[in-house]
mmCIF file of C-alpha atoms and ligand atoms in Angstrom:
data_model
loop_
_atom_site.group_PDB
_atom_site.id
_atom_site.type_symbol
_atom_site.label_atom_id
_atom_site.label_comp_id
_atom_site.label_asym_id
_atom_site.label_seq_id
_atom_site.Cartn_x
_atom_site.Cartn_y
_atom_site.Cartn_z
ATOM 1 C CA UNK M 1 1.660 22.179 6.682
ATOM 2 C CA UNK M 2 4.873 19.130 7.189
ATOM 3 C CA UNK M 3 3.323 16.719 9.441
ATOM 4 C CA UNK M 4 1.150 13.700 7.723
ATOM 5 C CA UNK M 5 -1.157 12.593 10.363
ATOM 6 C CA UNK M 6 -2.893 10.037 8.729
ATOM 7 C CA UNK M 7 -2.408 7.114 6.005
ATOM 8 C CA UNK M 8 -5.795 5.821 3.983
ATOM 9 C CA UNK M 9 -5.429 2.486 3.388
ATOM 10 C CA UNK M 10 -8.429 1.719 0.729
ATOM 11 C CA UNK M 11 -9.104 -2.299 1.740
ATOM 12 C CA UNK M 12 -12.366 -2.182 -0.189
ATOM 13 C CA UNK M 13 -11.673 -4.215 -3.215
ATOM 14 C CA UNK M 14 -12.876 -7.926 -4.226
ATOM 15 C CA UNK M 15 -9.367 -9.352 -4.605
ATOM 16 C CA UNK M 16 -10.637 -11.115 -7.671
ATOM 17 C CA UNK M 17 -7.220 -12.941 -8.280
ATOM 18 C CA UNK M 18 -7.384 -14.694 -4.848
ATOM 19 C CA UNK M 19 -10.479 -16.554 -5.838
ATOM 20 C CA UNK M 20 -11.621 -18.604 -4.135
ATOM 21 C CA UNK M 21 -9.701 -17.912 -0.873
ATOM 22 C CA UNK M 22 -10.989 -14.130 -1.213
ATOM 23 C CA UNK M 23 -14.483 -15.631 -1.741
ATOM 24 C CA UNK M 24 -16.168 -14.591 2.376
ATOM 25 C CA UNK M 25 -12.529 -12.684 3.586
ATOM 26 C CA UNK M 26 -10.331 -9.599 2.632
ATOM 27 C CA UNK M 27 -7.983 -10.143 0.443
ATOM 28 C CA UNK M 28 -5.608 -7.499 2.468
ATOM 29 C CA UNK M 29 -6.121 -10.486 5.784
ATOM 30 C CA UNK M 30 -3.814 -12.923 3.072
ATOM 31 C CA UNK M 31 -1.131 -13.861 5.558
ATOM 32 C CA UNK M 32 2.571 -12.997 4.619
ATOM 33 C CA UNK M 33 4.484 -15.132 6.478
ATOM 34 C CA UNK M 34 2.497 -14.611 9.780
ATOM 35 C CA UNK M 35 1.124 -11.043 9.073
ATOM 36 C CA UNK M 36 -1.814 -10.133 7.268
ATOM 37 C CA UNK M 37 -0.886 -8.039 4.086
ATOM 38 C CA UNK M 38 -2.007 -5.083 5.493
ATOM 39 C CA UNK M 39 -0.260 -5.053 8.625
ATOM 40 C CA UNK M 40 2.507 -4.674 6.826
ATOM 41 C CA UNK M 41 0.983 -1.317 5.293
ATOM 42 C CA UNK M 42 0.436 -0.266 8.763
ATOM 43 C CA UNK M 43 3.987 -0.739 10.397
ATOM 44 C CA UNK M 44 5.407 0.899 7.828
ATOM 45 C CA UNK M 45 3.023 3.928 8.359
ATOM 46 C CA UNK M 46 4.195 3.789 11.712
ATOM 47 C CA UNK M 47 7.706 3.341 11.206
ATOM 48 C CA UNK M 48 7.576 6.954 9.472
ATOM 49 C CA UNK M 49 5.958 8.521 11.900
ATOM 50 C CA UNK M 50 1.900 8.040 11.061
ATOM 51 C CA UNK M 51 -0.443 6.399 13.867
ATOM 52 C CA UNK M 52 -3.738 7.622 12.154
ATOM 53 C CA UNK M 53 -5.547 5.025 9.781
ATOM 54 C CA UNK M 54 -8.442 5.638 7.506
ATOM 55 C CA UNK M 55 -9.572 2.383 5.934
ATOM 56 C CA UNK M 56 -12.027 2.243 3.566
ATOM 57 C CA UNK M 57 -13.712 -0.879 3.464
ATOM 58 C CA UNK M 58 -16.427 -2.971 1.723
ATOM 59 C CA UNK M 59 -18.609 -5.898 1.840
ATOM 60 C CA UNK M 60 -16.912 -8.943 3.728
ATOM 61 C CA UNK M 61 -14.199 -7.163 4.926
ATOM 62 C CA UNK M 62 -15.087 -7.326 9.069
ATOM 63 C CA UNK M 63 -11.752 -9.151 9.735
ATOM 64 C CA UNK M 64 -9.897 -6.246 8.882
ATOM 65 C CA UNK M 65 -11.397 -4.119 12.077
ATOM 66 C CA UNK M 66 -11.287 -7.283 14.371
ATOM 67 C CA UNK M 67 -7.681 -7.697 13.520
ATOM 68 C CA UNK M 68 -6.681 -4.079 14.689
ATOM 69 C CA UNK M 69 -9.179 -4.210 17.822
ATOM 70 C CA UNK M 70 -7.706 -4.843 21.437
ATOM 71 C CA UNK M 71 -8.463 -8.536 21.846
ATOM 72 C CA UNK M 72 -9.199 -8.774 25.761
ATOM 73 C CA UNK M 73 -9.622 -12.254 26.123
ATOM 74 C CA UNK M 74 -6.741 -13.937 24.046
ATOM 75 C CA UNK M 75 -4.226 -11.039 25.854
ATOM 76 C CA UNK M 76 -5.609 -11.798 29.123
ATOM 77 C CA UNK M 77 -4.586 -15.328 28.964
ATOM 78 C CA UNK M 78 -1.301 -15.131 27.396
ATOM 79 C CA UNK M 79 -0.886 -13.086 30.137
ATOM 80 C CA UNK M 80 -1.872 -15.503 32.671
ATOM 81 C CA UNK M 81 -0.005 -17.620 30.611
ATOM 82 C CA UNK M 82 3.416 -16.199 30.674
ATOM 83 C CA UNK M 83 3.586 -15.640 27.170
ATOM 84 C CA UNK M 84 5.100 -12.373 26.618
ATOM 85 C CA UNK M 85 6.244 -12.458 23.545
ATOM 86 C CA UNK M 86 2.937 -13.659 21.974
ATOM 87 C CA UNK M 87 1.462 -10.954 23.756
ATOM 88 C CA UNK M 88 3.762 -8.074 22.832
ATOM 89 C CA UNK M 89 3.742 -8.844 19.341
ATOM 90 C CA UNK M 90 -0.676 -8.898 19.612
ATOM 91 C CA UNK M 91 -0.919 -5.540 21.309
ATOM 92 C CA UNK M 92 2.032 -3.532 19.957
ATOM 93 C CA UNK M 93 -0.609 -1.662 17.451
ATOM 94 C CA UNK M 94 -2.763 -0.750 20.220
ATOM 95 C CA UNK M 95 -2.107 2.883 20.459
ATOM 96 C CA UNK M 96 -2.565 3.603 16.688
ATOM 97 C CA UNK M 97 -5.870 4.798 16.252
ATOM 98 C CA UNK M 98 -8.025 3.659 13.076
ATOM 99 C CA UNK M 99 -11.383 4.573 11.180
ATOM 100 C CA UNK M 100 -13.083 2.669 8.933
ATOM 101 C CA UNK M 101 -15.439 3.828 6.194
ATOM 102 C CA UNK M 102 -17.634 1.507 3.985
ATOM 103 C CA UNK M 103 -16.971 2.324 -0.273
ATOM 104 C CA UNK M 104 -21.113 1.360 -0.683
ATOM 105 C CA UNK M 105 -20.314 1.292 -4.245
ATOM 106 C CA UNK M 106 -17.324 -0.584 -6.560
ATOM 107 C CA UNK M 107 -16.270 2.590 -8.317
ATOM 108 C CA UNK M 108 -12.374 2.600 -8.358
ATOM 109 C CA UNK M 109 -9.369 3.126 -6.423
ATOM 110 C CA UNK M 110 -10.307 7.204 -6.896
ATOM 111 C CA UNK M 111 -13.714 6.477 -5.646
ATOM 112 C CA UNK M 112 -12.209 5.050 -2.059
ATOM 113 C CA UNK M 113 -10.259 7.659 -1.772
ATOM 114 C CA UNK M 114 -12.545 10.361 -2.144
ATOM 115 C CA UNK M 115 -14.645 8.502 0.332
ATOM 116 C CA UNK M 116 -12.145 9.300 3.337
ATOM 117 C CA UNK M 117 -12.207 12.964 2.906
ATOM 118 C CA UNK M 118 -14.448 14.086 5.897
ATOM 119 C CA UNK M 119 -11.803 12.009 7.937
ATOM 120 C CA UNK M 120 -8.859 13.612 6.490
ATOM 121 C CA UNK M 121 -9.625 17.377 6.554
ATOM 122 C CA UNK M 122 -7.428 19.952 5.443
ATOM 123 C CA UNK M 123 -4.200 18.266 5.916
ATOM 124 C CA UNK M 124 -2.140 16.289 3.573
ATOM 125 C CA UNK M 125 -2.056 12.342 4.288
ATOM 126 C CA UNK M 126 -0.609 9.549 2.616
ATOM 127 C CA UNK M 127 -2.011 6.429 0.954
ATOM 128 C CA UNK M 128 -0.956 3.141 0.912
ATOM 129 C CA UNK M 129 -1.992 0.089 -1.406
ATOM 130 C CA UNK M 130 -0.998 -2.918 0.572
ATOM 131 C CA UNK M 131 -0.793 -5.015 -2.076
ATOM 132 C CA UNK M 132 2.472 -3.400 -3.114
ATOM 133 C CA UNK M 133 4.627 -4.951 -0.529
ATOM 134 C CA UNK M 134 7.642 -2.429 0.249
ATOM 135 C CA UNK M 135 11.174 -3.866 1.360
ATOM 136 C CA UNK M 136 10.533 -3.425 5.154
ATOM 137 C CA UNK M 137 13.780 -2.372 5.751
ATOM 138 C CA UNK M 138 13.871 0.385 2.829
ATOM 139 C CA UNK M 139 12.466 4.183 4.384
ATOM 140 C CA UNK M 140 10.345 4.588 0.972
ATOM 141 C CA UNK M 141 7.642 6.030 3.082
ATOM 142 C CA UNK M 142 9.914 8.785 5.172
ATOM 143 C CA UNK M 143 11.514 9.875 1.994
ATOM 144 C CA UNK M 144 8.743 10.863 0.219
ATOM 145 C CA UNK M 145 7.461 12.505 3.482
ATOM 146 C CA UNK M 146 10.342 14.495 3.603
ATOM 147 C CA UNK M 147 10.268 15.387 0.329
ATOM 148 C CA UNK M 148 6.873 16.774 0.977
ATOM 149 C CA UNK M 149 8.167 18.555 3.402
ATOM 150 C CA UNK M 150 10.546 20.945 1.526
ATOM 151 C CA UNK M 151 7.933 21.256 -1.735
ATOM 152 C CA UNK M 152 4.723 21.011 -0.218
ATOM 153 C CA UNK M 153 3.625 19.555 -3.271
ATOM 154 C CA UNK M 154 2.389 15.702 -3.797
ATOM 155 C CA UNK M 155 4.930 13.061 -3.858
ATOM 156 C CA UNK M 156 4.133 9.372 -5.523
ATOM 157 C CA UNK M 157 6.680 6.738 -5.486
ATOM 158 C CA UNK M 158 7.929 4.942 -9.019
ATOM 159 C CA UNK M 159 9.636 2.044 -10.337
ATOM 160 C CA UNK M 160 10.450 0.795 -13.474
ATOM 161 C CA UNK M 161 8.471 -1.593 -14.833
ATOM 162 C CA UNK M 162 8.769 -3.792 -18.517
ATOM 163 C CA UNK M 163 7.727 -2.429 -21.194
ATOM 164 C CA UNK M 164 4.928 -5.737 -21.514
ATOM 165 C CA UNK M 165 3.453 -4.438 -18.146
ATOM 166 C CA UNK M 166 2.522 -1.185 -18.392
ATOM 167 C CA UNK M 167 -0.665 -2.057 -19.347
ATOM 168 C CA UNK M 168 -0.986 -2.678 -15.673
ATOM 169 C CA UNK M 169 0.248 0.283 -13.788
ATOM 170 C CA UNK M 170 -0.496 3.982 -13.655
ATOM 171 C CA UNK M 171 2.381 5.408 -16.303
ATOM 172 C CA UNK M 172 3.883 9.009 -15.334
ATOM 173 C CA UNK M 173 5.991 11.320 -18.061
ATOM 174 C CA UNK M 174 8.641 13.410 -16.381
ATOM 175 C CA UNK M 175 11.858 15.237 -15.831
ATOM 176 C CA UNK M 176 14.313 13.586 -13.443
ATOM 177 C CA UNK M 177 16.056 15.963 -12.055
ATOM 178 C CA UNK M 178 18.803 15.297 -8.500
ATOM 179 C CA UNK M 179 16.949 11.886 -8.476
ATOM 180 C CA UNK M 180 13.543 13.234 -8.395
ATOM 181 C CA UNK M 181 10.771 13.233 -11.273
ATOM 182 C CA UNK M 182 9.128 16.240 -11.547
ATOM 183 C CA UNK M 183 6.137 14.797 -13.156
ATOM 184 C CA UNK M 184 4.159 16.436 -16.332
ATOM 185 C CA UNK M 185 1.667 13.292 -16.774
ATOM 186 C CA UNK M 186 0.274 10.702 -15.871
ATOM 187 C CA UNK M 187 -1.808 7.767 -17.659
ATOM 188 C CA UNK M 188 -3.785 4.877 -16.032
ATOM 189 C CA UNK M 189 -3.377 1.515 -17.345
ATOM 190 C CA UNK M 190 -2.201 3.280 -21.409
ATOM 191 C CA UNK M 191 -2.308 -0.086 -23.543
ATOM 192 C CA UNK M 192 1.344 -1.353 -24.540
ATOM 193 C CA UNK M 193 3.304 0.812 -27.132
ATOM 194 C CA UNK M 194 1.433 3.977 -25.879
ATOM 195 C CA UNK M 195 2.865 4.373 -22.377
ATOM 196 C CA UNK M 196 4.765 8.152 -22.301
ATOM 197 C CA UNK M 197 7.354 5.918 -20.215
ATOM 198 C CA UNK M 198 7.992 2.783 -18.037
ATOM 199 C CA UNK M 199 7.680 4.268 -15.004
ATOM 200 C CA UNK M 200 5.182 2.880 -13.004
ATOM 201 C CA UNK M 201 3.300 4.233 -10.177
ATOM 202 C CA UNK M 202 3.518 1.766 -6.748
ATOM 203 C CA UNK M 203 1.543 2.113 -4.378
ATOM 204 C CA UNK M 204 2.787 4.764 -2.104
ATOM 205 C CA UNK M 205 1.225 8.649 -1.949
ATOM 206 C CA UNK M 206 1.548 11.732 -0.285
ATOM 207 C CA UNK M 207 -1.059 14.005 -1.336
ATOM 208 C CA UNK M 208 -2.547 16.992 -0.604
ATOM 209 C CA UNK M 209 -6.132 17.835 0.120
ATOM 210 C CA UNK M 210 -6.469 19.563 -2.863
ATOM 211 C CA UNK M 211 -6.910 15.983 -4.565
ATOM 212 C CA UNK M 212 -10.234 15.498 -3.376
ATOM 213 C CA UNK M 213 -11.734 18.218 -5.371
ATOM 214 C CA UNK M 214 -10.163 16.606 -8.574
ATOM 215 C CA UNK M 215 -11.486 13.535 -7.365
ATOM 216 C CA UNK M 216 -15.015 14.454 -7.310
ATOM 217 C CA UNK M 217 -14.771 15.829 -11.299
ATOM 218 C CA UNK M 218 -13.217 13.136 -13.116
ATOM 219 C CA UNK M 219 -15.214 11.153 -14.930
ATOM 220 C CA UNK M 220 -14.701 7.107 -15.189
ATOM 221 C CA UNK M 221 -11.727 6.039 -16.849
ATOM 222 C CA UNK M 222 -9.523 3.199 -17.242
ATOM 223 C CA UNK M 223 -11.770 -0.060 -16.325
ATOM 224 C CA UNK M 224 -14.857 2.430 -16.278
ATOM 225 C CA UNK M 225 -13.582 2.925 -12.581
ATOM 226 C CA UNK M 226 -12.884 6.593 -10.982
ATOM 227 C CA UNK M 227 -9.481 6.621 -11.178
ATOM 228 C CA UNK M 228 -6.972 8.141 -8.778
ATOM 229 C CA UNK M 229 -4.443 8.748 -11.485
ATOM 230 C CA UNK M 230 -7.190 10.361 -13.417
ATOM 231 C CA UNK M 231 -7.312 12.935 -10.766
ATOM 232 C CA UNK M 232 -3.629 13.576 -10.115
ATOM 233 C CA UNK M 233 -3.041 14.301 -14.515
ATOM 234 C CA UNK M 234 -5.991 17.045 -13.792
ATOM 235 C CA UNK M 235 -3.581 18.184 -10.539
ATOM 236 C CA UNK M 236 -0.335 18.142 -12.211
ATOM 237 C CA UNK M 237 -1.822 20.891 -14.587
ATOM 238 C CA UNK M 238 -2.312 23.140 -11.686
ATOM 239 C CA UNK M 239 0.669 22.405 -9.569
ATOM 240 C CA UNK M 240 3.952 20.415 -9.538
ATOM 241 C CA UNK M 241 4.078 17.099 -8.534
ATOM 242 C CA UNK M 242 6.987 14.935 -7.641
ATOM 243 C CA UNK M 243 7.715 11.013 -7.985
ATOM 244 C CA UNK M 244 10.608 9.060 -6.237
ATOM 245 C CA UNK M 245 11.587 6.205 -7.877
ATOM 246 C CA UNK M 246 11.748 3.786 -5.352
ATOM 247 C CA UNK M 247 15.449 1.751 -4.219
ATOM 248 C CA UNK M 248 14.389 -0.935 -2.206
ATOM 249 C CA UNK M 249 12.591 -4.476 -3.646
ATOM 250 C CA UNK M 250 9.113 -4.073 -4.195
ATOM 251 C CA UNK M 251 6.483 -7.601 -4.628
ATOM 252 C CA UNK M 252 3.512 -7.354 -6.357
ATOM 253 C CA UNK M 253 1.627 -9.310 -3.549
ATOM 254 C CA UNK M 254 -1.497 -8.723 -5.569
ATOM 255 C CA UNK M 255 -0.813 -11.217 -8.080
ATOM 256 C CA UNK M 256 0.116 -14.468 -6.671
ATOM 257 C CA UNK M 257 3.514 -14.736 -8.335
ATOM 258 C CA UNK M 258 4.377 -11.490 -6.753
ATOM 259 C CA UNK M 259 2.561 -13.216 -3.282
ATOM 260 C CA UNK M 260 4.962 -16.290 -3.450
ATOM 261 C CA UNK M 261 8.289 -14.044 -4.106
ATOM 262 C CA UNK M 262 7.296 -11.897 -1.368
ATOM 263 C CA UNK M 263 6.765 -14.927 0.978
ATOM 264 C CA UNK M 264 9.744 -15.869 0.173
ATOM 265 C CA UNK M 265 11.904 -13.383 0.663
ATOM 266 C CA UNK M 266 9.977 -12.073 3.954
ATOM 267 C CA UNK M 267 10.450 -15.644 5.366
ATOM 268 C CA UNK M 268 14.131 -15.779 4.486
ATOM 269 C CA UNK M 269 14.427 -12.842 6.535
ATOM 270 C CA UNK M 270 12.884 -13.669 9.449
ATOM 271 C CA UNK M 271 15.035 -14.869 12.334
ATOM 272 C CA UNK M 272 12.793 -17.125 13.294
ATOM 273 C CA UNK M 273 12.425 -18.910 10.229
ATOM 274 C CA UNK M 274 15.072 -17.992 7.934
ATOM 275 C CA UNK M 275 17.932 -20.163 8.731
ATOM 276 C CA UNK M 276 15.210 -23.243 8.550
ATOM 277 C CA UNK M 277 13.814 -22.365 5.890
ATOM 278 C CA UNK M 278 16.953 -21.910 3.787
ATOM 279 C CA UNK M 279 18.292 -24.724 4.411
ATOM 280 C CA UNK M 280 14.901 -26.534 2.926
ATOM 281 C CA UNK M 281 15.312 -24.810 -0.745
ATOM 282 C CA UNK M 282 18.808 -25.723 -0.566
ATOM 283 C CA UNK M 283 17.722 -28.768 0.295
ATOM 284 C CA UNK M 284 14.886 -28.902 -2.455
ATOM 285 C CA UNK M 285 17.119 -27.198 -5.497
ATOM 286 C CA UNK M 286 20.797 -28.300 -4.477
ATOM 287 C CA UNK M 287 20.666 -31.848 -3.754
ATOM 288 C CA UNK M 288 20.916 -34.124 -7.187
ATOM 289 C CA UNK M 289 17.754 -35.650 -7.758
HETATM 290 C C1 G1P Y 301 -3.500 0.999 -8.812
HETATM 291 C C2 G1P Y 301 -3.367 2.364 -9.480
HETATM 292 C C3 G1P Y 301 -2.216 2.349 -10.479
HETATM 293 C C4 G1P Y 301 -0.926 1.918 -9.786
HETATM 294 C C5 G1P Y 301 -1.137 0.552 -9.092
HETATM 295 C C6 G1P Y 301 0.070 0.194 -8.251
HETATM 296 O O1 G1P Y 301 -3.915 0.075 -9.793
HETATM 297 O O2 G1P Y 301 -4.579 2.687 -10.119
HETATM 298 O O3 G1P Y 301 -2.041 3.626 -11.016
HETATM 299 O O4 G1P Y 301 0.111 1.822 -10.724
HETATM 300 O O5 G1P Y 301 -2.275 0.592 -8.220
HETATM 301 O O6 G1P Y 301 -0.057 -1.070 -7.692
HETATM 302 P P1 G1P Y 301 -4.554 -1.376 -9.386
HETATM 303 O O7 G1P Y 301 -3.385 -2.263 -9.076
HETATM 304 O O8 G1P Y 301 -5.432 -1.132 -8.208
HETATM 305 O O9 G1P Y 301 -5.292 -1.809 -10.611
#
């Protein structure tokens, strides 16, 4: 018990709301500024300690293994081209290790993550959505490891969302106690006016392996999908479980709104592009038409 090993990153959906540019590739490949959304999942696993990846995957989504593969012949001749950089930034995931799993069937965000238990064992592990894009420089994931640590009980991260979108979200009911919920429900998608709360679930989990066997008895819920949520209201009656609400900004980068903002901010932040890129919105909003 303490150490999370590995991070399941389910990549199996159709990404619907990227039509058409989801049409023939995964919707987690979108770039964000130049990384594909679920890199972004990935460094952040790593940044907290986690080089194991289970991703479950689904029709079309190829790219996704391709992308975290050593690519011999592109490294080879940035080598022989001098370009270091280029080829730092390419291999710099190479020693994280990664499965992939195929979801044969659309069944729900519960569904894909039942899928990777053989992988994951006995051991806790965390789980990642990558289209909830986490302020890189905000330690969401290490908290709620740690937190883990000293309860041994599943952690999920929160954030408050408007009372017109919780329709949308997993909804949890709860205690907050020292800054931590200590969580007594938990609803998928409850229709507006009948949330418990507005606290929303983001995507962000540690949980323990005892999910799996909730998993595999809930029946289809919200969407007629197995839901994940589902699972962790049947948990929460046998066991505590806690919820963080989450500090840092957060972008829904599965709606494209929440894709642009993100862009946005990520490219403001970059040094390479930032200062640039700045000075074209000031450029584009300040100057008097
Ligand atoms: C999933 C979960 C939901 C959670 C959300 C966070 O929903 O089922 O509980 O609040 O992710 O992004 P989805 O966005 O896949 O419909």
């Amino acid at each position: 018990m303490g150490v999370i090993r590995k991070t399941v990153l389910p990549a199996a959906g159709l990404g619907t709301r990227f039509l058409p540019a989801t049409k023939a590739s995964p919707k987690e490949m979108l770039p964000l500024v130049d990384k594909p959304l679920i890199q972004y999942a990935v460094e952040e696993s790593i940044l907290a300690g986690i080089e194991e990846f289970v991703v479950i995957t689904g029709k079309d989504k190829r790219a996704i293994e391709d992308h975290f593969d050593s690519a011999f012949m592109l490294e080879e001749r940035l080598k022989s081209t001098g370009k270091d950089k280029m080829l730092a930034e390419i291999t710099k995931l190479n020693h994280a290790s990664f499965a992939y799993i195929r979801q044969r069937q659309a069944l729900g965000l519960g569904h894909a993550i039942l899928c990777a238990r053989p992988f994951v064992g006995d051991e806790a592990f965390a789980v990642i959505l990558s289209d909830d894009v986490i302020d890189p420089d905000y330690p969401l994931l290490r908290k709620m490891i740690s937190l883990y640590k000293k309860t041994a009980s599943p952690v999920i991260a929160l954030e408050e969302v408007p009372d017109d979108r919780v329709n949308r979200y997993g909804i949890v009911d709860g205690e907050l106690a020292d800054g931590v919920f200590e969580i007594r429900d938990l609803v998928e998608k409850p229709p507006i006016g009948r949330a418990p709360s507005n606290l929303a679930i983001i995507g962000r989990y540690i949980l323990t392996q005892d999910v799996f066997d909730h998993l595999a008895k809930v029946k289809p819920g919200a969407g007629g999908e197995i839901q994940l949520t589902d699972a962790l209201r049947s948990l929460a009656k046998k066991r505590p479980i806690f919820g963080i609400p989450i500090k840092g900004k957060r972008f829904d980068a599965g709606e494209k709104l929440g894709f642009l903002e993100a862009t946005v901010e990520l490219s403001l932040r970059s040094p390479e592009l930032g200062p640039a890129f700045a000075e074209y919105l000031r450029k584009r909003f300040c100057t008097p038409a």
